Short mmCIF file of C-alpha atoms in Angstrom, two decimals:
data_model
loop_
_atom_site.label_atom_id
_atom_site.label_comp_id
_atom_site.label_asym_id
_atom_site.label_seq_id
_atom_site.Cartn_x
_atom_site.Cartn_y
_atom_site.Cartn_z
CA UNK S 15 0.00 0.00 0.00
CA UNK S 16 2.92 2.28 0.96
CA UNK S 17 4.72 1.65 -2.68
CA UNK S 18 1.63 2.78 -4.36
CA UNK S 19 1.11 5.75 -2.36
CA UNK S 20 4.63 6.73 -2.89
CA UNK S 21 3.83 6.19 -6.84
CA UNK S 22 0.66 8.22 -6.73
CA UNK S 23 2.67 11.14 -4.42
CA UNK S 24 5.66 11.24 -6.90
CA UNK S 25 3.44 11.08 -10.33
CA UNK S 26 0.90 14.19 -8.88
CA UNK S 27 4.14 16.38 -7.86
CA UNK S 28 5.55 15.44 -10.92
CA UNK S 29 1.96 16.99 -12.76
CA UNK S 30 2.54 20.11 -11.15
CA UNK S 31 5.80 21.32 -11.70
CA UNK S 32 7.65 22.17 -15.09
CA UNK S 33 10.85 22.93 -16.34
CA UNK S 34 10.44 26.40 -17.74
CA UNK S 35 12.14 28.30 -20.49
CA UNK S 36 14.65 30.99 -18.89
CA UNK S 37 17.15 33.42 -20.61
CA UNK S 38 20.19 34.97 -19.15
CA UNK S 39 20.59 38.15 -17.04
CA UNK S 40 22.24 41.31 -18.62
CA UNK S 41 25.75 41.12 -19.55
CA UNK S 42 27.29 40.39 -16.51
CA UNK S 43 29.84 37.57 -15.55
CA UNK S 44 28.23 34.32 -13.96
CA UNK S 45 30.20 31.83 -12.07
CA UNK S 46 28.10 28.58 -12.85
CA UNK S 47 26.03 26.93 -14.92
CA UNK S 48 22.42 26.94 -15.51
CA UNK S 49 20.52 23.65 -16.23
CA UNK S 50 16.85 24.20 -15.38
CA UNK S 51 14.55 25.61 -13.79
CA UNK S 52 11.62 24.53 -12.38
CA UNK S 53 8.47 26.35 -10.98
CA UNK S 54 5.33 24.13 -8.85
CA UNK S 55 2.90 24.88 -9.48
CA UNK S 56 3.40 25.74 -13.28
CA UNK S 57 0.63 24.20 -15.40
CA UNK S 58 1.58 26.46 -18.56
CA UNK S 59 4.19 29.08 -19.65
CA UNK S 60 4.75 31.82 -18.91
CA UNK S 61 3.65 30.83 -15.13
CA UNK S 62 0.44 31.56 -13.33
CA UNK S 63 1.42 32.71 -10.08
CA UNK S 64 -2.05 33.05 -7.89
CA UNK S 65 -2.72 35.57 -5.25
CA UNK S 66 -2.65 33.47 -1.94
CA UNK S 67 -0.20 30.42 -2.91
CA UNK S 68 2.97 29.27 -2.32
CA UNK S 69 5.61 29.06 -5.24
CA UNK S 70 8.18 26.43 -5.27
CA UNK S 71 11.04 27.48 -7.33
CA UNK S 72 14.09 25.04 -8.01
CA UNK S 73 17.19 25.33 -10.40
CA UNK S 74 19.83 23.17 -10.80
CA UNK S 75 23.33 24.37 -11.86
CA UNK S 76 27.00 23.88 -11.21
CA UNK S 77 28.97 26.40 -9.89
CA UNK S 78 32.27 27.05 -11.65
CA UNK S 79 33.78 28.70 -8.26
CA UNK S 80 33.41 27.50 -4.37
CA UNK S 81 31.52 29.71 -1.76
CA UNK S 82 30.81 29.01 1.64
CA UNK S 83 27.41 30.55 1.80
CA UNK S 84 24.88 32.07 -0.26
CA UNK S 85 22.60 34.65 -1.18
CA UNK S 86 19.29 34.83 -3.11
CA UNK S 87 18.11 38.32 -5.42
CA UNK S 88 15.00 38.74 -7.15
CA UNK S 89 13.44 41.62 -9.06
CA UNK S 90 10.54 42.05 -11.02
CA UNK S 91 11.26 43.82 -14.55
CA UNK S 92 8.16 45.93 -14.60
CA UNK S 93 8.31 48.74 -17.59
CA UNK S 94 12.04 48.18 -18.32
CA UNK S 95 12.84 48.60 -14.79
CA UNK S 96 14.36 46.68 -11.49
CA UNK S 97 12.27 46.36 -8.68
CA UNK S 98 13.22 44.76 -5.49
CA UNK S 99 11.58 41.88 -4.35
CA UNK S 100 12.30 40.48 -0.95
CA UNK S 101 12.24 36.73 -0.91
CA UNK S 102 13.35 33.78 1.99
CA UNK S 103 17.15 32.71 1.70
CA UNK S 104 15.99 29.49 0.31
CA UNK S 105 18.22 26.55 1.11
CA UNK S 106 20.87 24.27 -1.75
CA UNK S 107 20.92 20.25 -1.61
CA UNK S 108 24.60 20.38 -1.30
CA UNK S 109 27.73 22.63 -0.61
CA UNK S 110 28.59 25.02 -3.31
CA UNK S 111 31.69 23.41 -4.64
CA UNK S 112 33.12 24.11 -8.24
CA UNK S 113 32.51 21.51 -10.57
CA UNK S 114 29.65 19.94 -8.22
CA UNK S 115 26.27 20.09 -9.58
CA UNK S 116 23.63 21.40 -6.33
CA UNK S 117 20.21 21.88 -6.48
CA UNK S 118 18.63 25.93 -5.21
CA UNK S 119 15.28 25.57 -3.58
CA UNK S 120 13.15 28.42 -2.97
CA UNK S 121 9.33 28.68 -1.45
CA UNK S 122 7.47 32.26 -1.89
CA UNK S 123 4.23 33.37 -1.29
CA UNK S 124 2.19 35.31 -3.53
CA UNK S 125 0.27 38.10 -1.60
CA UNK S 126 -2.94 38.75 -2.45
CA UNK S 127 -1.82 42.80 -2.05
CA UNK S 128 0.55 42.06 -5.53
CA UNK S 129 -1.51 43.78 -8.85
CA UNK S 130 -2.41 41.37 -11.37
CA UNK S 131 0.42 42.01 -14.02
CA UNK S 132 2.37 40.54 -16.51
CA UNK S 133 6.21 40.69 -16.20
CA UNK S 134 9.32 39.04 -16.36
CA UNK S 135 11.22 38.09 -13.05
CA UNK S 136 14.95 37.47 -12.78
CA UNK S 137 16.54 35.81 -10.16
CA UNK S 138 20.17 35.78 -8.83
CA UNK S 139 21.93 33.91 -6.75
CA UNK S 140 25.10 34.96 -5.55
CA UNK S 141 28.32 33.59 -3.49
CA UNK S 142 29.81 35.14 -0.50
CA UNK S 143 31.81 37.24 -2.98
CA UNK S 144 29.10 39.07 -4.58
CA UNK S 145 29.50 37.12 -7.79
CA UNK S 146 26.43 35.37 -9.53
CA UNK S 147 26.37 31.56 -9.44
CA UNK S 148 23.29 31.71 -11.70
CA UNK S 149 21.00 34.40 -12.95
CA UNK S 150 17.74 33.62 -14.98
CA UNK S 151 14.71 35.60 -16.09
CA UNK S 152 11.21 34.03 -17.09
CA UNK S 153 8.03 35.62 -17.65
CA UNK S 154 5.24 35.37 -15.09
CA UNK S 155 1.80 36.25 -14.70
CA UNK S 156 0.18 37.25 -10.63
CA UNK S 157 -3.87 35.93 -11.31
CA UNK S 158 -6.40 36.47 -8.66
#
């Protein structure tokens, strides 16, 4: 009973997340690789983000320097320009070691305060020197 309930757990989370489509961030020097990028829930491109939900965001990359610690950016691109957006440190599957593929793992919550909008999000992480490790943008859409 347990085996199929593991099935059944694995093939629903599995429904709900997708590997989205992500370009680069502006011409500045990143210190990893990129592989993908995955947003739950994300039925369809570019992503439905609803007001009141949690958003699981992973990326996997590998780091082309070592850093002992972390630390995770985010802005929304709204009319050409860079605005702030404060999200949780988020937490990596394994040290950041160069050559070592790790796994980022972020959890935000959409407020319902956020406008409805369509924009493009890009989101840094950085090492303990202030250098990115990865840097992405994707296209999102806050719904009600």
């Amino acid at each position: 009973m347990i085996k199929y309930l593991t099935i059944l757990v694995i093939a629903v989370s599995s429904i709900s997340a997708v590997s989205v489509k992500f370009s680069g961030c502006r011409s500045h020097g990143v210190h990893g690789t990129l592989t993908t990028v995955d947003v739950e829930p994300c039925p369809a491109e570019p992503c439905a983000l609803p007001h009141g939900k949690n958003i699981t965001l992973r990326a996997t990359f590998t780091p082309s320097v070592d850093s002992n610690t972390f630390k995770s950016s985010v802005h929304g691109i709204i009319l050409g320009l860079p605005v702030p957006y404060g999200v949780p440190h988020g937490s990596l599957s394994g040290p950041i070691v160069s050559g070592q593929e790790v796994t980022y793992t972020n959890t935000l919550y959409v407020s319902p305060v956020y406008p409805k909008i369509r924009l493009n999000v890009e989101w840094e992480v950085l090492d303990d020197h202030h250098r990115d490790l990865f840097c992405f943008i994707i296209p999102v859409h806050i719904t009600s």
